[in-house]
Short mmCIF file of C-alpha atoms and ligand atoms in Angstrom, two decimals:
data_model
loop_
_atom_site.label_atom_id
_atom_site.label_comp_id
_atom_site.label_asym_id
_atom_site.label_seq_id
_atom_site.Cartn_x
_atom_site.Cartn_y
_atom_site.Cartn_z
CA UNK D 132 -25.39 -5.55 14.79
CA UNK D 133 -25.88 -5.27 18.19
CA UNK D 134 -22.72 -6.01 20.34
CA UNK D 135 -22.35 -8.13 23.27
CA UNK D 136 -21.19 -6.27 26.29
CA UNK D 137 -17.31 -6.83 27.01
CA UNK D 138 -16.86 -8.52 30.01
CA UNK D 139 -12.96 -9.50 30.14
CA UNK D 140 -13.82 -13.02 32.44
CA UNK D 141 -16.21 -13.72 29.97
CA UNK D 142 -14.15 -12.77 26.71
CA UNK D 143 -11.20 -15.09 28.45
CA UNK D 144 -13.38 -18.15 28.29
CA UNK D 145 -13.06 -17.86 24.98
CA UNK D 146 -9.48 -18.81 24.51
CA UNK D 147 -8.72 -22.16 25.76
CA UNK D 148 -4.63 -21.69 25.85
CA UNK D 149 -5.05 -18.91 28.52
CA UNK D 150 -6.27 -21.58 30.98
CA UNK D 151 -3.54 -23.52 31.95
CA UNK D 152 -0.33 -23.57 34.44
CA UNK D 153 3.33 -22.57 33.61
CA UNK D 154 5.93 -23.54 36.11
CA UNK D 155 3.09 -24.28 38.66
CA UNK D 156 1.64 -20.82 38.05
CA UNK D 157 -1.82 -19.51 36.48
CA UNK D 158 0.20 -18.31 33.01
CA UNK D 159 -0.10 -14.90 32.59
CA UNK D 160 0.73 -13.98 28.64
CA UNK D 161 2.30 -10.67 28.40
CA UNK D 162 4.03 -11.47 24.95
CA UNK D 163 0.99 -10.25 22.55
CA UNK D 164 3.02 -7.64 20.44
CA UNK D 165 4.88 -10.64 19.41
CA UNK D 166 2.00 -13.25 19.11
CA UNK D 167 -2.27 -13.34 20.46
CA UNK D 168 -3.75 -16.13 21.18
CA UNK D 169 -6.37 -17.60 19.30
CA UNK D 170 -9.82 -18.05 20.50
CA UNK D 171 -12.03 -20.77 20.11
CA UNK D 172 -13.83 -19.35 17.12
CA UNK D 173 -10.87 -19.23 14.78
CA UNK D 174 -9.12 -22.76 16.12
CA UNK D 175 -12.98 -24.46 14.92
CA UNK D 176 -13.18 -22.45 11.73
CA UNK D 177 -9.75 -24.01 10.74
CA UNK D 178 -10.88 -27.62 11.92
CA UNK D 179 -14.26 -27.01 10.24
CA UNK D 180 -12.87 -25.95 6.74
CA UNK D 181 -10.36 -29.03 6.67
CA UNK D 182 -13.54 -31.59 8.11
CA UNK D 183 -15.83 -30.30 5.48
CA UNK D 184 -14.61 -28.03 2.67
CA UNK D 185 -11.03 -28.44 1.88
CA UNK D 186 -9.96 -27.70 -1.63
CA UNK D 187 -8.24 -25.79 -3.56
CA UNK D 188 -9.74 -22.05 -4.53
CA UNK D 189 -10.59 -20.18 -7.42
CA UNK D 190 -10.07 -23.47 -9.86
CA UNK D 191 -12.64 -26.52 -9.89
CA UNK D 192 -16.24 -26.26 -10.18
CA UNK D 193 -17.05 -29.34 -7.83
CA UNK D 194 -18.93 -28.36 -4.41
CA UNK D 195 -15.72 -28.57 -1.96
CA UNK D 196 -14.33 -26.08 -4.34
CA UNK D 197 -16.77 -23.74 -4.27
CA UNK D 198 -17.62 -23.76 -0.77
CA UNK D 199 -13.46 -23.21 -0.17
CA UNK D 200 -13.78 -20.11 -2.75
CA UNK D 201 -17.02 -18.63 -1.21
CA UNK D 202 -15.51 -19.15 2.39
CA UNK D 203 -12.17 -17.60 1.46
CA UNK D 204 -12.98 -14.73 -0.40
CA UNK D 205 -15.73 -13.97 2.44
CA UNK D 206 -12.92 -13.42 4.20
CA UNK D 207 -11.87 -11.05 1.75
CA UNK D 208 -14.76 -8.92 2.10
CA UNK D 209 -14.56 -8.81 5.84
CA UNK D 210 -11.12 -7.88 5.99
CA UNK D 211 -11.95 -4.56 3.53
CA UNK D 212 -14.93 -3.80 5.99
CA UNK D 213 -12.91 -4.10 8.78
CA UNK D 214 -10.35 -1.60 7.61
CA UNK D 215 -12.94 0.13 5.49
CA UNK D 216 -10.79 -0.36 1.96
CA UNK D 217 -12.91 0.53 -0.94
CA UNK D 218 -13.26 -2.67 -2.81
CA UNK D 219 -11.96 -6.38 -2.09
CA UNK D 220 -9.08 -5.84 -5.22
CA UNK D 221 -7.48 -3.54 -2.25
CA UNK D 222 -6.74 -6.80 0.03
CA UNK D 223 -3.98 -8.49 -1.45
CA UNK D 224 -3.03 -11.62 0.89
CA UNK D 225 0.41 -12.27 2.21
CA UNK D 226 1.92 -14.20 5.03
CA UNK D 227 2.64 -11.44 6.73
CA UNK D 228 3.51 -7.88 7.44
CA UNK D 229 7.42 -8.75 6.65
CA UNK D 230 5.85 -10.72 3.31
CA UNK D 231 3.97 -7.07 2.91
CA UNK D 232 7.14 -5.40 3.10
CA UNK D 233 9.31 -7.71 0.88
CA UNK D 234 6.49 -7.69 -2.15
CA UNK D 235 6.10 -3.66 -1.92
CA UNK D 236 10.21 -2.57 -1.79
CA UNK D 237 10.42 -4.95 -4.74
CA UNK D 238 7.61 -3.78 -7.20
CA UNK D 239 7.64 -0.42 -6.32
CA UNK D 240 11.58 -0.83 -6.48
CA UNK D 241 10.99 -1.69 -9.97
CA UNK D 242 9.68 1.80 -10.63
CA UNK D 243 12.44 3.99 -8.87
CA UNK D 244 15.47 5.34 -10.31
CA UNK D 245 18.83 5.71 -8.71
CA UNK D 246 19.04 8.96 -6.61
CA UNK D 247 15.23 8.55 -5.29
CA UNK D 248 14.62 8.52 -1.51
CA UNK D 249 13.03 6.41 0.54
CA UNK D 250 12.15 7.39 4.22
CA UNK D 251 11.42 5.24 7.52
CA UNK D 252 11.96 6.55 11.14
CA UNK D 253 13.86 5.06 13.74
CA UNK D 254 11.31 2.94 15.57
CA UNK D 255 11.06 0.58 12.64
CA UNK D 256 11.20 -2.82 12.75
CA UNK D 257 13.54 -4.78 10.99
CA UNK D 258 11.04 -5.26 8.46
CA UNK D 259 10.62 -2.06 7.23
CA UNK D 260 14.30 -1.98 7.17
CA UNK D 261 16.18 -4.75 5.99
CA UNK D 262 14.13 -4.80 2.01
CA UNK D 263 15.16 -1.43 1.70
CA UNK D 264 18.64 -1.59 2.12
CA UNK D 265 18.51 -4.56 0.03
CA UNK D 266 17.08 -1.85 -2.44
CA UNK D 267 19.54 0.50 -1.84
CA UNK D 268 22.33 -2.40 -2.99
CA UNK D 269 20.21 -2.92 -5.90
CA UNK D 270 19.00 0.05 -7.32
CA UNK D 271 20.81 2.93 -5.26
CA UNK D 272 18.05 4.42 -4.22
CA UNK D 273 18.41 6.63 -1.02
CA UNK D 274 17.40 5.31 2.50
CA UNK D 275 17.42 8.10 4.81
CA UNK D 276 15.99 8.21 8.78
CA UNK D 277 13.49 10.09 10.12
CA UNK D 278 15.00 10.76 13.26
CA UNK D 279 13.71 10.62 17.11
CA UNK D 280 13.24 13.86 19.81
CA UNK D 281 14.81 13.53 23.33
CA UNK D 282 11.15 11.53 24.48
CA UNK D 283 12.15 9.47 21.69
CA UNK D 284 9.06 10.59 19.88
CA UNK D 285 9.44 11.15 16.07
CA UNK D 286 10.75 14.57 15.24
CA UNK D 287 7.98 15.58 13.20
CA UNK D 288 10.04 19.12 11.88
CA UNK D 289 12.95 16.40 10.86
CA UNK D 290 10.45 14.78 9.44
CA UNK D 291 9.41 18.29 7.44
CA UNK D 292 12.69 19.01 6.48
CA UNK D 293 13.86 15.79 5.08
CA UNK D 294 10.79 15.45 2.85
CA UNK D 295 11.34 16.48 -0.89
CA UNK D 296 10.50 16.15 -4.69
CA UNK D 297 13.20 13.24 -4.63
CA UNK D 298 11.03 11.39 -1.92
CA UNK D 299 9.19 8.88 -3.82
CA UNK D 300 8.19 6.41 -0.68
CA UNK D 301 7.78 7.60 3.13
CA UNK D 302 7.66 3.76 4.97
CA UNK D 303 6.75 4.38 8.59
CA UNK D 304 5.36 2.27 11.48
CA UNK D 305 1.64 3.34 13.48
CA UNK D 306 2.62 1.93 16.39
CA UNK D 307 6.49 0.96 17.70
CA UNK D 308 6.67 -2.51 18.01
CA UNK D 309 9.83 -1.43 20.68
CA UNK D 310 8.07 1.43 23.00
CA UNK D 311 4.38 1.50 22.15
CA UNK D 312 4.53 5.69 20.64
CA UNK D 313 1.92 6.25 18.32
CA UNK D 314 3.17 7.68 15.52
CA UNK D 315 1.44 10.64 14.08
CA UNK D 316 0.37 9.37 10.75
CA UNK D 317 -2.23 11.05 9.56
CA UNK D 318 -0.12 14.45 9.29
CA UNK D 319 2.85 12.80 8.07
CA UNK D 320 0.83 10.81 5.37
CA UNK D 321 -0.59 14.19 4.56
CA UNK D 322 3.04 15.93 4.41
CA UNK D 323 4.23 12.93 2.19
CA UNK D 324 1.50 13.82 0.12
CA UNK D 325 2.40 17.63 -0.46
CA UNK D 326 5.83 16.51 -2.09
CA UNK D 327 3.94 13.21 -4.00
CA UNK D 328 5.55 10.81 -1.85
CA UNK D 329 3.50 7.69 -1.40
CA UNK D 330 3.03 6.40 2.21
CA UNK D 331 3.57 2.52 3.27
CA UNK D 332 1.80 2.12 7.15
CA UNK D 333 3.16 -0.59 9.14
CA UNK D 334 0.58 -1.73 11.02
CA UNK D 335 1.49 -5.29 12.48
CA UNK D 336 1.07 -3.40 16.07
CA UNK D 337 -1.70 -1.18 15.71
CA UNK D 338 -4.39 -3.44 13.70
CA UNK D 339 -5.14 -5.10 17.30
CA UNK D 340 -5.05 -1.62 19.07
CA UNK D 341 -7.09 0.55 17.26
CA UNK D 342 -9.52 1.04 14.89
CA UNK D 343 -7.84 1.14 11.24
CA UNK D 344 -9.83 3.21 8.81
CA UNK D 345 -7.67 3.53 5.54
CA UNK D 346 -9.66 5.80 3.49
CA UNK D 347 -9.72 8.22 6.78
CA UNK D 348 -5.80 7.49 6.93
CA UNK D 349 -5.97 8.41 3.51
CA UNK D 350 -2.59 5.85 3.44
CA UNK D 351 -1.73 4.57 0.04
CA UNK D 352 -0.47 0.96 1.84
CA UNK D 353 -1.50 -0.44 5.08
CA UNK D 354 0.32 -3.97 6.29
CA UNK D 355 -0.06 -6.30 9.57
CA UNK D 356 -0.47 -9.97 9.91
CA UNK D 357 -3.14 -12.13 10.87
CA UNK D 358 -1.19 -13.89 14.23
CA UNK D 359 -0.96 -10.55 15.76
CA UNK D 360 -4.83 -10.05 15.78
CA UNK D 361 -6.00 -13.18 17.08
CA UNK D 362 -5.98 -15.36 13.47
CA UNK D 363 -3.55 -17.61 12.37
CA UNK D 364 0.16 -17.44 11.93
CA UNK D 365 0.98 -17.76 7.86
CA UNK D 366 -2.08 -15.03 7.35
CA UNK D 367 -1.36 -10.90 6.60
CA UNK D 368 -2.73 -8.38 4.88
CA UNK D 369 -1.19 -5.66 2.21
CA UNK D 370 -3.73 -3.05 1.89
CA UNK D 371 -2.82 -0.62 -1.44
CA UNK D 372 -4.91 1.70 -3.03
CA UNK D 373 -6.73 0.37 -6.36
CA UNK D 374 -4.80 2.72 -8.83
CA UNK D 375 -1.24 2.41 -7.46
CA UNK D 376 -1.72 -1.60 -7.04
CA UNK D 377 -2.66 -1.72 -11.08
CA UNK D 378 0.18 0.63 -11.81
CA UNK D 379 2.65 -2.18 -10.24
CA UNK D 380 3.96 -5.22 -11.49
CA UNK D 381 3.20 -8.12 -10.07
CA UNK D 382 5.85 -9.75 -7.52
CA UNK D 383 5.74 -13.81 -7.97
CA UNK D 384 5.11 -15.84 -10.82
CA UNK D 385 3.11 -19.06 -11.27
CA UNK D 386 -0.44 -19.71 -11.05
CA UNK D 387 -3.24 -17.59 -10.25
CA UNK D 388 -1.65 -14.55 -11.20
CA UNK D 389 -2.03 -15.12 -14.66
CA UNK D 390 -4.76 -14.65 -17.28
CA UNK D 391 -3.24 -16.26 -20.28
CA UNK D 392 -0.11 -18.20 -20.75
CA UNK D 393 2.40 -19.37 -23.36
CA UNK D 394 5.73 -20.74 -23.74
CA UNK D 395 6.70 -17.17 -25.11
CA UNK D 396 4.92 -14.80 -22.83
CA UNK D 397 1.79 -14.67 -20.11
CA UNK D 398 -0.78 -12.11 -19.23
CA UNK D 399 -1.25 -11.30 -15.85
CA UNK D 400 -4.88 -11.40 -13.66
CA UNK D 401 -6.49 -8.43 -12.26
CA UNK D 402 -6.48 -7.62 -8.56
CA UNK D 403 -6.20 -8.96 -6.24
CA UNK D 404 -5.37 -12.08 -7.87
CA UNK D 405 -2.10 -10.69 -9.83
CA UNK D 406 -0.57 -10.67 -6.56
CA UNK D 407 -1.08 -14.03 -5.29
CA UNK D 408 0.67 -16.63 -7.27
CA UNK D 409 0.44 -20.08 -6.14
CA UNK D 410 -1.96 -22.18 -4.02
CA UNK D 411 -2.55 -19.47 -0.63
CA UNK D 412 -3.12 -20.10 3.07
CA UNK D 413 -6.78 -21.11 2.63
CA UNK D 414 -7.60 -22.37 6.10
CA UNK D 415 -5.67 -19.28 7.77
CA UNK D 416 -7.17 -16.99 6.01
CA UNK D 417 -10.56 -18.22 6.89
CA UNK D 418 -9.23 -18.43 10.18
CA UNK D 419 -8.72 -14.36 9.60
CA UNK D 420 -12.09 -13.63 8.83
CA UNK D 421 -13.21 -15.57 12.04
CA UNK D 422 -11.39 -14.07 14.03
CA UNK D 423 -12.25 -10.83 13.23
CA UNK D 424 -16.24 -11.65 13.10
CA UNK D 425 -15.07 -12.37 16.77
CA UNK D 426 -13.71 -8.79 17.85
CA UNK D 427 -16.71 -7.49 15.81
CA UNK D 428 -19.25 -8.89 18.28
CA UNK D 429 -17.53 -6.37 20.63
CA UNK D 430 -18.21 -2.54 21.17
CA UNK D 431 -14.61 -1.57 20.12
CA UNK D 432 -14.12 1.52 22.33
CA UNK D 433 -14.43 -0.81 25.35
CA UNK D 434 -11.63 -3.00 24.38
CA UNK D 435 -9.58 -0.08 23.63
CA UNK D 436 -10.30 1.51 27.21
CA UNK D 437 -9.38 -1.71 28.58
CA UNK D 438 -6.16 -2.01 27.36
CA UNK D 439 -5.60 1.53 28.02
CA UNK D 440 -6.35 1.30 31.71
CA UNK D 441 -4.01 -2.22 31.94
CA UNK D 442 -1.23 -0.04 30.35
CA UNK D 443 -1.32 2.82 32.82
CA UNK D 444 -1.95 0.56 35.96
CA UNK D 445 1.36 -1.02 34.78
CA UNK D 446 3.07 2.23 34.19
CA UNK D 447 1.76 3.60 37.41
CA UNK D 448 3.14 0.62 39.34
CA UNK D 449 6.27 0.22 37.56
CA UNK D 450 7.11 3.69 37.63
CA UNK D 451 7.67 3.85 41.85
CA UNK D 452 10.19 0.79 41.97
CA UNK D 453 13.75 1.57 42.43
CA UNK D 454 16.16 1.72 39.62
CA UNK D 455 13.60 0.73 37.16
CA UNK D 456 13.47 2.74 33.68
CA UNK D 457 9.98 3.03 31.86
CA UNK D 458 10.34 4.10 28.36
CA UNK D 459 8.33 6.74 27.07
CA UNK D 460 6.36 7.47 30.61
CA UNK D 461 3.60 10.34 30.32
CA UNK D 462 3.55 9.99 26.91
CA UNK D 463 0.44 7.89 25.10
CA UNK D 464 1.30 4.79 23.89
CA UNK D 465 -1.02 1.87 22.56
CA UNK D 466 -0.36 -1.82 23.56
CA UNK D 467 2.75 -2.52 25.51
CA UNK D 468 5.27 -0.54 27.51
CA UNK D 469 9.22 -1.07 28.25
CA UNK D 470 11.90 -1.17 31.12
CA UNK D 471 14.95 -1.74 32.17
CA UNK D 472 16.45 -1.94 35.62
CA UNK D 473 19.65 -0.71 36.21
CA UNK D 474 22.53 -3.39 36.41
CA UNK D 475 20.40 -6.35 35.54
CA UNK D 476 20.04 -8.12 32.48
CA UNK D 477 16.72 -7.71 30.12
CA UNK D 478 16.91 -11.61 29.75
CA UNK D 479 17.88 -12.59 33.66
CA UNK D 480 14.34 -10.32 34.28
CA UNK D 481 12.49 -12.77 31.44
CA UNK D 482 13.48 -15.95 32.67
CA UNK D 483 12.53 -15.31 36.21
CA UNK D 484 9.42 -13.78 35.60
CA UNK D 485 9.00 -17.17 33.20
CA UNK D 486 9.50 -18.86 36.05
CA UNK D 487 6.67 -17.37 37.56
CA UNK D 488 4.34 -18.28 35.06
CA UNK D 489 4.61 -14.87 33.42
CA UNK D 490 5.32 -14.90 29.86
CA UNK D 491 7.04 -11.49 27.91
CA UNK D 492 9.47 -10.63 25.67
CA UNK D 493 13.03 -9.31 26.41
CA UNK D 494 15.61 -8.18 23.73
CA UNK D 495 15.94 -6.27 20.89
CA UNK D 496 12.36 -6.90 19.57
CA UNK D 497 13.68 -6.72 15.94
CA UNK D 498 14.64 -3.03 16.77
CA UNK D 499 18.52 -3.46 17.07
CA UNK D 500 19.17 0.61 15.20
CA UNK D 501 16.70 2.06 17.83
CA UNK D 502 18.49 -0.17 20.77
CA UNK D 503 21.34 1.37 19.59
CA UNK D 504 19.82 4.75 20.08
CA UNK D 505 18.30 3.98 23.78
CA UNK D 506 21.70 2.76 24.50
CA UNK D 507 21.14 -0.45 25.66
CA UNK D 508 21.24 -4.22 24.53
CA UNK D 509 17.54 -4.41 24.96
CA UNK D 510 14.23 -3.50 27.25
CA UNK D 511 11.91 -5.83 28.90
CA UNK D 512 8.67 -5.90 26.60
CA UNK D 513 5.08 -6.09 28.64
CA UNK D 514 2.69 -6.50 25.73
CA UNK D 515 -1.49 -6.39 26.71
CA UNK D 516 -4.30 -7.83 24.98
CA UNK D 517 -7.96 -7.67 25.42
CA UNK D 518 -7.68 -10.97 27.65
CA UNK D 519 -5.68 -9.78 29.94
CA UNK D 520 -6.86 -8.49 33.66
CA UNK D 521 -5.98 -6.09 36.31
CA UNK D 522 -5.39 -8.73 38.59
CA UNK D 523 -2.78 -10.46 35.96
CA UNK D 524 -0.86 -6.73 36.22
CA UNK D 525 -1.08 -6.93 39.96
CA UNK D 526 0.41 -10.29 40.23
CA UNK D 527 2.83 -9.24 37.56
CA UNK D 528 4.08 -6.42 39.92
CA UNK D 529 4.32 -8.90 42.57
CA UNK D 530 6.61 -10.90 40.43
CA UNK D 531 8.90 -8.39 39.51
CA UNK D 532 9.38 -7.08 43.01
CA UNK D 533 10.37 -10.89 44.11
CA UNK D 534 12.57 -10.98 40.89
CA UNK D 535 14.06 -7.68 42.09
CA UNK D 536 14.55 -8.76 45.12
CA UNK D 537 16.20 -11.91 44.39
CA UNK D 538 18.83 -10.25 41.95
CA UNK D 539 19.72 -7.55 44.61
N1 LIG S 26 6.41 -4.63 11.98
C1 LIG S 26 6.19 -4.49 13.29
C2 LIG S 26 5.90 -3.13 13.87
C3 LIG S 26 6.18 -5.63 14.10
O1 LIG S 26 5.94 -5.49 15.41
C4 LIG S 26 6.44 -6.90 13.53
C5 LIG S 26 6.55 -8.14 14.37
C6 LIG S 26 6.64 -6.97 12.15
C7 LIG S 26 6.64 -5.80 11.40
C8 LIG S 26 6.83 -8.28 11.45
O2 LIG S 26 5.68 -9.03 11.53
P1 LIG S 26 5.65 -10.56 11.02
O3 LIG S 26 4.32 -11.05 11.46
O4 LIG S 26 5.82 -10.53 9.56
O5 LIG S 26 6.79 -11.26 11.71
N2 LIG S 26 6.94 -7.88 15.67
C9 LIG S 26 7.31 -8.78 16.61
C10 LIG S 26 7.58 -8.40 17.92
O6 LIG S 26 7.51 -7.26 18.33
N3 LIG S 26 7.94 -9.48 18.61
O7 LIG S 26 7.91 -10.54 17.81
C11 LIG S 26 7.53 -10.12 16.55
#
């Protein structure tokens, strides 16, 4: 397919949200680890399917029906292109990474004994935290921590070390949702391997950032969600290999999962199907495939370098004010970047910068262990997407040096 040349003014026009005043400012949205916008494409495809096609899938023969089905599991297939998954029973949907997470700690949970070990590092996001210590409660299983280096990196010989035949699951993010590091996952999924650990990837961060290719990964689960990648909120994807996905119970009950029922027992559907019970996010889903049909018309590498260059012009500026700590400087990261500044509140920054029109995240960003680590209640959060400009980082800096100014 031949791709249209990336031109960020003209790839702006296509999301209507961007264009529009905040507090008597041109809004400039730096919050896109937490949510992207949406662009045109994917808002149309979701009025479309509910002015034309709107049923229910996978159950009536009638036309509505089948055009739903056809444009749903379309969807489907370019989701498994997209992350180059062998075959459309791969793409389970879910609403979410943290739906991803919940539905894999408690079928796989099924399967482990008390005593077995499950390891995540400590960049993880609450998600890939919180369902395993719920296993833990449950089953005793063992959660244990891959731990950080001084650069906060992960400690990759930690990481050696802590792996053994006892380590049935190694749950680990791509990209830090807190700091932007890019884990190294391809060696750790292939350490995992050696000891015949499977390997959950947490991808809610990196699916916007960089190209996902799971057979390459060689990963046996990949998660993110749809919101974070330009689609609509409600949407996700749980990526697991064929074999390990039949060898798993399935999570919910109720419709669509099932082959057969009666009142004294039920056979359950083949994939994907045996892992979506219940009437699913039809319209968001769709709205998934649209949007990304829309990143496909784009040469990836040149969104990538864009981003790239946004993150180091911030870096760059950020890193000569006064009493201002970047997290992780020098070191490659993918997306977004943190700071603090000495004596002032991560929130106190926010709001002002809000007030200029400038919209980012402050807090914990569902981190709270690694805050704990860093020391602090919580960093200010710049998060880039392929909409946003070099001037919008220039005005940013502008903004924080008022900000700094006015707090001194
Ligand atoms: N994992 C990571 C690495 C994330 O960044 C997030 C959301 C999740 C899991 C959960 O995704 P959800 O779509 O199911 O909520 N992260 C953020 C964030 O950084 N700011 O707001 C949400």
């Amino acid at each position: 397919m031949q791709k249209k040349l990336f031109l960020v003014h003209e790839l702006r026009e296509h999301f209507p949200i961007l264009a529009q005043q905040v507090n008597e400012h041109e809004l400039i949205y730096f919050d896109n680890a937490a949510s992207t916008q949406k662009p045109r494409c994917v808002i149309d495809a979701i009025s479309y399917f509910y002015t034309h096609d709107n049923a229910n899938v996978h159950r009536a023969g009638h036309q509505l029906a089948m055009r739903a089905t056809r444009s749903f599991e379309n969807a489907r297939s370019i989701v498994r292109d997209f992350i180059n998954a062998k075959s459309n029973a791969e793409i389970i949907w879910t609403k979410g990474t943290t739906e991803g997470f919940n539905l894999l700690s408690h079928v796989i949970g099924t399967q482990l004994q008390a005593g077995d070990e499950v390891l995540i590092s400590a960049l993880e996001h609450h998600a890939n935290i919180v369902p395993w210590q719920m296993l833990v409660a449950a089953k005793q299983i063992v959660l244990k921590i891959i731990p950080l280096q001084d650069d906060y990196q992960l400690d990759l010989e930690a990481y050696r070390l802590l792996l053994n035949n006892k380590t049935k699951i190694v749950s680990v993010t791509h990209i830090s949702n807190a700091l932007g590091i890019i884990n190294p996952i391809v060696e750790m999924i292939k350490l995992a391997h050696e000891v015949g650990a499977q390997v959950i990837v947490d991808g809610a961060q990196a699916i916007a950032h960089v190209p996902v290719d799971v057979q390459a990964l060689d990963c046996d689960y990949y998660l993110f969600s749809g919101h974070k990648l330009f689609a609509p909120t409600g949407t996700g994807v749980l990526f697991g290999k064929k074999h390990l996905l039949e060898a798993l119970p399935p999570w919910q009950g109720g419709g669509e999962m099932i082959k057969s029922v009666s009142f004294s027992t039920s056979t359950y559907n083949e994939l994907p199907f045996k892992f979506e019970a219940g009437t699913p996010n039809i319209a968001g889903v769709i709205g998934l495939g649209s949007a990304i049909e829309f990143l496909n018309n784009y040469e990836r590498s040149a969104l990538i370098a864009h981003e790239e260059i946004l993150l180091l012009e911030a870096e760059k500026a950020l890193l000569v004010l006064p009493n201002l700590h970047v997290y992780c400087a020098g070191i490659k990261k993918s997306g977004l970047l943190s700071f603090t500044v000495q004596g002032e509140h991560h929130s106190d920054i926010a709001m002002l910068l809000d007030a200029q029109g400038i919209a980012l995240r402050s807090g914990t960003h569902c981190a709270m262990p690694l805050m704990s680590l860093l020391n602090n209640s919580g960093t200010v959060r710049l998060s880039f997407s392929i909409y946003n400009t070099l001037d919008e980082v220039k005005t940013f800096i502008k903004a924080l040096k008022k900000v700094l100014l006015l707090l001194n």
